[in-house]
Short mmCIF file of C-alpha atoms in Angstrom, two decimals:
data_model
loop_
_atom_site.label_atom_id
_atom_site.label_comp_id
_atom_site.label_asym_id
_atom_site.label_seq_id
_atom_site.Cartn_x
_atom_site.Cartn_y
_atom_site.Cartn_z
CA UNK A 1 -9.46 1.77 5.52
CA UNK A 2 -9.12 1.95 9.53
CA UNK A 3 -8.75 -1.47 11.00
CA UNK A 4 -8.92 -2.51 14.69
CA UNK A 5 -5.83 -2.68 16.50
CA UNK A 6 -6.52 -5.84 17.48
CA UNK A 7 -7.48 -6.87 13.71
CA UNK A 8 -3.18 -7.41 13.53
CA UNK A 9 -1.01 -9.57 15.31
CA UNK A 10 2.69 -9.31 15.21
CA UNK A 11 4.84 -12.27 16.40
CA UNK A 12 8.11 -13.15 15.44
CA UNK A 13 8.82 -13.26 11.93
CA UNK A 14 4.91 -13.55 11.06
CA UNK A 15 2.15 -10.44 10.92
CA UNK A 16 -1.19 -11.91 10.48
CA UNK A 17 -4.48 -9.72 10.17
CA UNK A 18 -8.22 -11.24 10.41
CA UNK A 19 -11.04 -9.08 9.34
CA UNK A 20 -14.58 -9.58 8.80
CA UNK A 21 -17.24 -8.30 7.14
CA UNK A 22 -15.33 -5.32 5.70
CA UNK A 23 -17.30 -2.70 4.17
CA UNK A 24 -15.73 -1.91 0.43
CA UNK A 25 -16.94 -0.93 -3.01
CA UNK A 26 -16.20 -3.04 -6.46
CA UNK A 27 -15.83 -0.97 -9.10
CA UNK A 28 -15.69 -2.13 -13.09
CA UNK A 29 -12.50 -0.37 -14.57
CA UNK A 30 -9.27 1.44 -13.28
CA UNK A 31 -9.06 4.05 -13.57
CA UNK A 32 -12.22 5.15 -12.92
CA UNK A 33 -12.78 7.07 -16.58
CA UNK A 34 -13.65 10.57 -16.76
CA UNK A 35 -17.21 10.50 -17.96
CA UNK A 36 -18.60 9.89 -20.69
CA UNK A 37 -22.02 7.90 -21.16
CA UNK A 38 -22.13 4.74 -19.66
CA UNK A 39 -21.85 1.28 -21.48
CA UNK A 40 -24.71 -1.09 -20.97
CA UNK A 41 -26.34 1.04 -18.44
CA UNK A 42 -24.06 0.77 -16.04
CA UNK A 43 -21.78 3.78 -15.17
CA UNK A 44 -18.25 2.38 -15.78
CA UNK A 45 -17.65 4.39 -11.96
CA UNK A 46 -20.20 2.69 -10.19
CA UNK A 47 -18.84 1.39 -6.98
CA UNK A 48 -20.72 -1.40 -5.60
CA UNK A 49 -20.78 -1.88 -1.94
CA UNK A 50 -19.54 -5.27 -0.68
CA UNK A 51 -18.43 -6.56 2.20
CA UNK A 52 -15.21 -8.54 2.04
CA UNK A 53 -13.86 -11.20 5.28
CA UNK A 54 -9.77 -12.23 4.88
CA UNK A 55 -7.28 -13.95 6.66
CA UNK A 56 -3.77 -13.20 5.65
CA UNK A 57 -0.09 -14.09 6.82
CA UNK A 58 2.62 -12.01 5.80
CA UNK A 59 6.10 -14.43 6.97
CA UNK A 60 9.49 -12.29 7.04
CA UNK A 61 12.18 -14.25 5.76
CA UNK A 62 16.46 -13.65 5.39
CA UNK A 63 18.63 -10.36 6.13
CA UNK A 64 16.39 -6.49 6.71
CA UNK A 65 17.53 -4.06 4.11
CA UNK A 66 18.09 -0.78 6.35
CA UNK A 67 17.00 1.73 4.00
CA UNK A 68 17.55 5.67 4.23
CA UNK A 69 16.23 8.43 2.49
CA UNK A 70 18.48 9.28 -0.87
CA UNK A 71 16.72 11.84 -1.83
CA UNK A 72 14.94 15.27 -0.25
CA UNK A 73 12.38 15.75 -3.13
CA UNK A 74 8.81 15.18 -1.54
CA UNK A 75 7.38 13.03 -4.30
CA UNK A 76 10.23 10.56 -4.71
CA UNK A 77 9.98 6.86 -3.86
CA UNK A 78 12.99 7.04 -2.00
CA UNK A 79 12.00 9.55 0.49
CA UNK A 80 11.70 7.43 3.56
CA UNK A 81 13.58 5.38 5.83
CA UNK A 82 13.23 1.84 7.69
CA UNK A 83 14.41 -1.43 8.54
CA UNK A 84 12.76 -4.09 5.73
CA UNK A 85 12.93 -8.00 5.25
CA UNK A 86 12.06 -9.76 2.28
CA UNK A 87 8.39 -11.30 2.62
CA UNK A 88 5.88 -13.90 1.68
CA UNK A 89 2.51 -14.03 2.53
CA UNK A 90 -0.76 -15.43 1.60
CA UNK A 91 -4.39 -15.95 2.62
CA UNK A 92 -8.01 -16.71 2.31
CA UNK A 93 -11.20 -14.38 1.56
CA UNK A 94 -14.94 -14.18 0.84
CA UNK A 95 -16.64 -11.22 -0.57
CA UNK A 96 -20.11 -10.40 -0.89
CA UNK A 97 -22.37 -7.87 -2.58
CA UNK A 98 -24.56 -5.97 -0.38
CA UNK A 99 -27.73 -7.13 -2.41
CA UNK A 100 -26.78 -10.24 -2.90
CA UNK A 101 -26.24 -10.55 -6.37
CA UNK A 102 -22.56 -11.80 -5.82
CA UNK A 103 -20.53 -13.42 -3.77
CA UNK A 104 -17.44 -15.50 -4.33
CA UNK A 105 -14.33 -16.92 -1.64
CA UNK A 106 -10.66 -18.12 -2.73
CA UNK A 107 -7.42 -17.99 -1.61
CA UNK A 108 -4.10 -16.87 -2.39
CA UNK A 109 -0.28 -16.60 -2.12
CA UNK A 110 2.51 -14.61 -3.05
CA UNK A 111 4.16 -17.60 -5.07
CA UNK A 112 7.82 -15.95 -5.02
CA UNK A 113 6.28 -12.74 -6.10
CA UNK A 114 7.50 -9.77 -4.46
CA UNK A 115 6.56 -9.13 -0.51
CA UNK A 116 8.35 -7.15 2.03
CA UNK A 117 7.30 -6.43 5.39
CA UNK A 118 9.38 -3.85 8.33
CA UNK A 119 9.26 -0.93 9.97
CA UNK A 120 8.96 2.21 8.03
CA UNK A 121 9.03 6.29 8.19
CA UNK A 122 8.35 8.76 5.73
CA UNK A 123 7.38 12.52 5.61
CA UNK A 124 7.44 14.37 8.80
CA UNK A 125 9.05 11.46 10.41
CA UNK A 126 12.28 11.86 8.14
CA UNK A 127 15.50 13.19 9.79
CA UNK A 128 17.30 15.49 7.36
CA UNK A 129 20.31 14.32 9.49
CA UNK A 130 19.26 10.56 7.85
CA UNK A 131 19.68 11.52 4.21
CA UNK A 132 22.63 9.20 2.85
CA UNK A 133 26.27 11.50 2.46
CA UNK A 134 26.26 10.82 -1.11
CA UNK A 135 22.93 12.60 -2.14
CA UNK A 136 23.48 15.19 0.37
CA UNK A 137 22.55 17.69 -2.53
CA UNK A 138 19.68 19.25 -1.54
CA UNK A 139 18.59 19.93 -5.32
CA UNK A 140 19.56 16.37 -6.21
CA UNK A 141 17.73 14.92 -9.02
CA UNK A 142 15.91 11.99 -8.07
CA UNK A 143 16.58 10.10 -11.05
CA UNK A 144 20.18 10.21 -10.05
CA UNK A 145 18.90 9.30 -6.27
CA UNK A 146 16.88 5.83 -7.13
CA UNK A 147 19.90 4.91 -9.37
CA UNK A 148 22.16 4.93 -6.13
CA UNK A 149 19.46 3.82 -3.54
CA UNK A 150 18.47 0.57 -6.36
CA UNK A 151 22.13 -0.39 -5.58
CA UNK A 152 21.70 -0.29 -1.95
CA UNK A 153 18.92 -3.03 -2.27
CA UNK A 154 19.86 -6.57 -0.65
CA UNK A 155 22.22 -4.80 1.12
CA UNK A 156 22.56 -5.72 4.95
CA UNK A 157 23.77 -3.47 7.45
CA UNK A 158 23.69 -1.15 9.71
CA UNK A 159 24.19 2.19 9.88
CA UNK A 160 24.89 4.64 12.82
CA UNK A 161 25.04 8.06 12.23
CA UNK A 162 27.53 10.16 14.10
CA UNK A 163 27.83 13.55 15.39
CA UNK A 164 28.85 15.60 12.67
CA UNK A 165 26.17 13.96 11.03
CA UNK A 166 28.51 11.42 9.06
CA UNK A 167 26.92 8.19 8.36
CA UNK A 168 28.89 5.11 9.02
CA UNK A 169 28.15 1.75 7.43
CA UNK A 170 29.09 -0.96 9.73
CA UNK A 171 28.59 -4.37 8.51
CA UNK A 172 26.96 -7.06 10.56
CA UNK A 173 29.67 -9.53 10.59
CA UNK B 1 -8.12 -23.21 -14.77
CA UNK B 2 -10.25 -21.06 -16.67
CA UNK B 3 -10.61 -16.68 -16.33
CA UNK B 4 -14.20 -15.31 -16.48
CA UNK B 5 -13.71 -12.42 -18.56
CA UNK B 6 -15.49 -9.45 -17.27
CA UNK B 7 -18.56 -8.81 -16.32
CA UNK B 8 -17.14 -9.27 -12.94
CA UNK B 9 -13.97 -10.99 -12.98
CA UNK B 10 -12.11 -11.13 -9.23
CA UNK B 11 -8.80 -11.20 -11.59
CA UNK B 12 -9.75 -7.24 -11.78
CA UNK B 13 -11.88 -7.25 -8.51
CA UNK B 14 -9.19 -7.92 -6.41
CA UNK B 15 -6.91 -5.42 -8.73
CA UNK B 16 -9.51 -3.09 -8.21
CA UNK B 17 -9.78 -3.36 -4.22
CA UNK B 18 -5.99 -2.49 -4.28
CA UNK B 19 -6.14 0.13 -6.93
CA UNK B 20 -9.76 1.93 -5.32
CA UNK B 21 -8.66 2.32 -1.64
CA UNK B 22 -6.30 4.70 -2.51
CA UNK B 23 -8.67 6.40 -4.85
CA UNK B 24 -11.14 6.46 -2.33
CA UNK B 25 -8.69 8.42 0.31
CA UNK B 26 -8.16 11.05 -2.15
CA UNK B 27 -11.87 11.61 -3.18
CA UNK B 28 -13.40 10.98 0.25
CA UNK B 29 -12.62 10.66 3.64
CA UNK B 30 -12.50 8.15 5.96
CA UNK B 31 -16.00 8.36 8.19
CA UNK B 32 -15.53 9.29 11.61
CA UNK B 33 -12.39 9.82 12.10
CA UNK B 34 -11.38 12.69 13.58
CA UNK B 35 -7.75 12.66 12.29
CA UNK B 36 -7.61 11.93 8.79
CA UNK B 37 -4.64 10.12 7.41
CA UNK B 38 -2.94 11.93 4.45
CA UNK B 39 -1.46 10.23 1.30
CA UNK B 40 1.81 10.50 0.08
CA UNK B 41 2.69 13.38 -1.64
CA UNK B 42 4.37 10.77 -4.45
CA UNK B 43 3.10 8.40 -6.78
CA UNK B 44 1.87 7.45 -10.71
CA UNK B 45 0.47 10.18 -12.86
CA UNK B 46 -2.26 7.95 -14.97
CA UNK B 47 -4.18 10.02 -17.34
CA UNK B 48 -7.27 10.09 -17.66
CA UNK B 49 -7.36 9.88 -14.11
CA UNK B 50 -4.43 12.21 -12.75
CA UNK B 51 -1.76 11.52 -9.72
CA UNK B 52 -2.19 8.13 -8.20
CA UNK B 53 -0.79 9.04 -4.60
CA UNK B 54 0.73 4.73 -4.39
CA UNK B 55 4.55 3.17 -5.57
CA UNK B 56 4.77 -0.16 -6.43
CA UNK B 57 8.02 -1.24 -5.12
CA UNK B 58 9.11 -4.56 -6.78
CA UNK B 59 12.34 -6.34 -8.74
CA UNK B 60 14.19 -5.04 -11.93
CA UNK B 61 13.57 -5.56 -15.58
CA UNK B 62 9.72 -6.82 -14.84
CA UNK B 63 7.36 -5.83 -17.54
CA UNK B 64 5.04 -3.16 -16.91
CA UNK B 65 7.95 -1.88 -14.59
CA UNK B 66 7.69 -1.86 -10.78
CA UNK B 67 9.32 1.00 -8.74
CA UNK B 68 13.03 0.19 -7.26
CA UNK B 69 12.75 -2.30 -4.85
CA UNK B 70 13.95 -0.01 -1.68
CA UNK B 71 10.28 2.52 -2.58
CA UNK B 72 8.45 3.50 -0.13
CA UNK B 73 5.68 0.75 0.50
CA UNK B 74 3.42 3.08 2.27
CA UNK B 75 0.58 5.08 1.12
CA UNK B 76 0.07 7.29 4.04
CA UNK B 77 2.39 9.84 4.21
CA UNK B 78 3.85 11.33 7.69
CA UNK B 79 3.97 7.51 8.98
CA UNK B 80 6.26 6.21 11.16
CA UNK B 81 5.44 2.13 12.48
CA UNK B 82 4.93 -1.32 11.25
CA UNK B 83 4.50 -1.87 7.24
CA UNK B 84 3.79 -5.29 5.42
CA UNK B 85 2.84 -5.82 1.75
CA UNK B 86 3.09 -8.43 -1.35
CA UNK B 87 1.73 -9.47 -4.71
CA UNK B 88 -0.45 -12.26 -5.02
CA UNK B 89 -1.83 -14.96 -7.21
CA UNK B 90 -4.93 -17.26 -5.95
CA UNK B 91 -8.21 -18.34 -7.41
CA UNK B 92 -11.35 -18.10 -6.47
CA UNK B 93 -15.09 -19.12 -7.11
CA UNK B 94 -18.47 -17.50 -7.51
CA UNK B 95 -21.77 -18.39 -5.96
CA UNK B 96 -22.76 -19.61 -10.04
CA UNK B 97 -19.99 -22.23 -9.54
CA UNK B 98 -17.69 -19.78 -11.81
CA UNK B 99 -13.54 -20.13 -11.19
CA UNK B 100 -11.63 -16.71 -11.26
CA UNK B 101 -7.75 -15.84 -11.35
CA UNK B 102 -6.94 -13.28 -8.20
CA UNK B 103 -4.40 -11.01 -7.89
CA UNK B 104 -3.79 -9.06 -4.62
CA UNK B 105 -1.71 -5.81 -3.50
CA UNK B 106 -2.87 -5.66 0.04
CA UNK B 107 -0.69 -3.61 2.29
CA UNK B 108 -0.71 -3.18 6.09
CA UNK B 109 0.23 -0.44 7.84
CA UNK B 110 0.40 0.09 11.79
CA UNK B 111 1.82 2.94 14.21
CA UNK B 112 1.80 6.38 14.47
CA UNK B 113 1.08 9.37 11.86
CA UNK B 114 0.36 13.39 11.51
CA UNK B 115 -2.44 13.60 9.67
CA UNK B 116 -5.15 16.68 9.27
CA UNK B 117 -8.03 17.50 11.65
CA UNK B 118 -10.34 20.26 11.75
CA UNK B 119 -8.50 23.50 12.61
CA UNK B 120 -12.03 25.25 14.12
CA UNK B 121 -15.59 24.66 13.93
CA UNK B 122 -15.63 27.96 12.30
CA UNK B 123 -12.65 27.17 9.91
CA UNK B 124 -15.17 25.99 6.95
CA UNK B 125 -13.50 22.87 6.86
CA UNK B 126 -9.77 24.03 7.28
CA UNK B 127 -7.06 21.50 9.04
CA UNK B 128 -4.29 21.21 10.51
CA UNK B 129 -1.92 18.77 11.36
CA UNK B 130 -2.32 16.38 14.16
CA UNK B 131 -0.98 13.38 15.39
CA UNK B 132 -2.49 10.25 15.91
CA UNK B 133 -2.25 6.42 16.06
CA UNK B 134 -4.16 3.44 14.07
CA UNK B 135 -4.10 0.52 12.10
CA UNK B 136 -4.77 1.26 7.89
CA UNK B 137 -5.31 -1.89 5.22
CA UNK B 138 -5.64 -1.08 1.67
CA UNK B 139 -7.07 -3.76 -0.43
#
């Protein structure tokens, strides 16, 4: 969904975002099953509108992973680039049915589960110029591609590319 | 702590906020919005259901299996700005008094995008592409 501007705050290592009164559906099962009858009366695709209120800070934590695209294919993970850290975050939230039947609040945190939080570019926003030397192969697999890029992972550095369009890892320290 | 199995248990609520949203973009649009962010072209095929335009970036050897850990976190596609996201465990409690298990996927995304807009009034619906700005939550 569309959110305020002003619905985020960035600061410093922290992004926090406050909504309230969302509108959203609930829905039974995913995914939603093609149809046959319902059970119980009740459509197993029924969405039921809700509105939802949360409060939630995502914290950045250790070195950013500087990611580039491995791969050209168009459907592949690893088709984007950024600058990443590592990231907890938790938060608080009420939800209620718009009748009224239901309601319910809680909390919750990412308890060393995984979080990451950066900037990011994908699609149109891709340089071809950005796609790492050793997948230069336009008709790469991307099997082969998340295989090299999963090495790359906790990985600091930073990488300038060159005219000539050779990328040069150049290491922090 | 005890898990309500289903009739409505925010264990699979929650699940299901994440999991919807991007359901929702695919199926129907967002209202009023002139330029319409577009998913990414990527993502799960889940039968019965078809191509699930998300990744689920996350560590090795974790069973059911996440994505590599460097996968695109976004599910708009032609996005370039600020991303956040994480998994999350909580609890929660019904207006019946009733304790739940929570998990969360909610991602953030913030900054600039091409998305589609209506190529003519006269187009039938037809877009084109179009940048824009704006803020996007999935949950």
């Amino acid at each position: 969904m569309k959110v305020p501007d002003s619905a985020v705050e960035i600061s410093g290592d922290t992004l926090t975002i406050h909504l309230v009164d969302v509108p959203v559906v609930d829905a039974f099962s995913f995914p939603p099953p093609l149809p046959p009858a319902p059970e119980n009366g009740i459509s197993p695709v029924t969405l039921i509108p809700s509105r939802l209120s949360f409060d939630i800070t995502y914290t950045k934590s250790g070195s950013s992973r500087v990611i580039r695209p491995a791969t050209r294919d168009p459907l592949s993970p690893l088709n984007w680039g950024g600058e990443m850290w590592d990231a907890s975050n938790s938060g608080s939230f009420s939800l209620t049915y718009k009748d009224g039947s239901f309601s319910a609040s809680g909390s919750f945190s990412s308890q060393g589960n995984f979080g990451e939080m950066g900037t990011a570019h994908n699609g149109v926003f891709v340089d071809p110029d950005e796609l790492s030397a050793s997948n230069a192969g336009p008709g790469a697999s991307s099997g082969a591609q998340v295989n090299a890029t999963s090495q790359l992972a906790g990985k600091t550095g930073k990488t300038v590319l060159l005219k000539g369009h050779v990328p040069v890892k150049i290491n922090d320290q | 702590m005890r898990v309500v199995p289903m009739r409505i248990s925010l264990l699979l609520l929650f699940l299901l906020f994440a999991l919807i949203t991007p359901l929702q973009a695919q199926i129907d649009p967002i209202p009023n919005l002139t330029i319409q962010p577009i998913p990414i072209r990527g993502g799960d095929i889940i039968p019965p259901y078809g191509l699930f335009n998300q990744f689920f970036p996350g560590p090795p050897n974790q069973t059911p299996p996440f994505y590599p850990a460097n996968s695109d976190p976004n599910g708009i596609g032609n996005f370039r700005g600020v991303a956040a996201m994480g998994y999350t465990f909580g609890s929660a409690t019904d207006n019946h008094g009733n304790p739940y298990g929570v998990v969360t996927d909610i991602r953030v995304y913030q900054g600039e995008y091409v998305g589609g807009e209506t190529a003519s009034a006269n187009s039938g619906g037809a877009t084109k592409s179009a940048p824009s700005r704006g803020t996007f939550v999935e949950i």
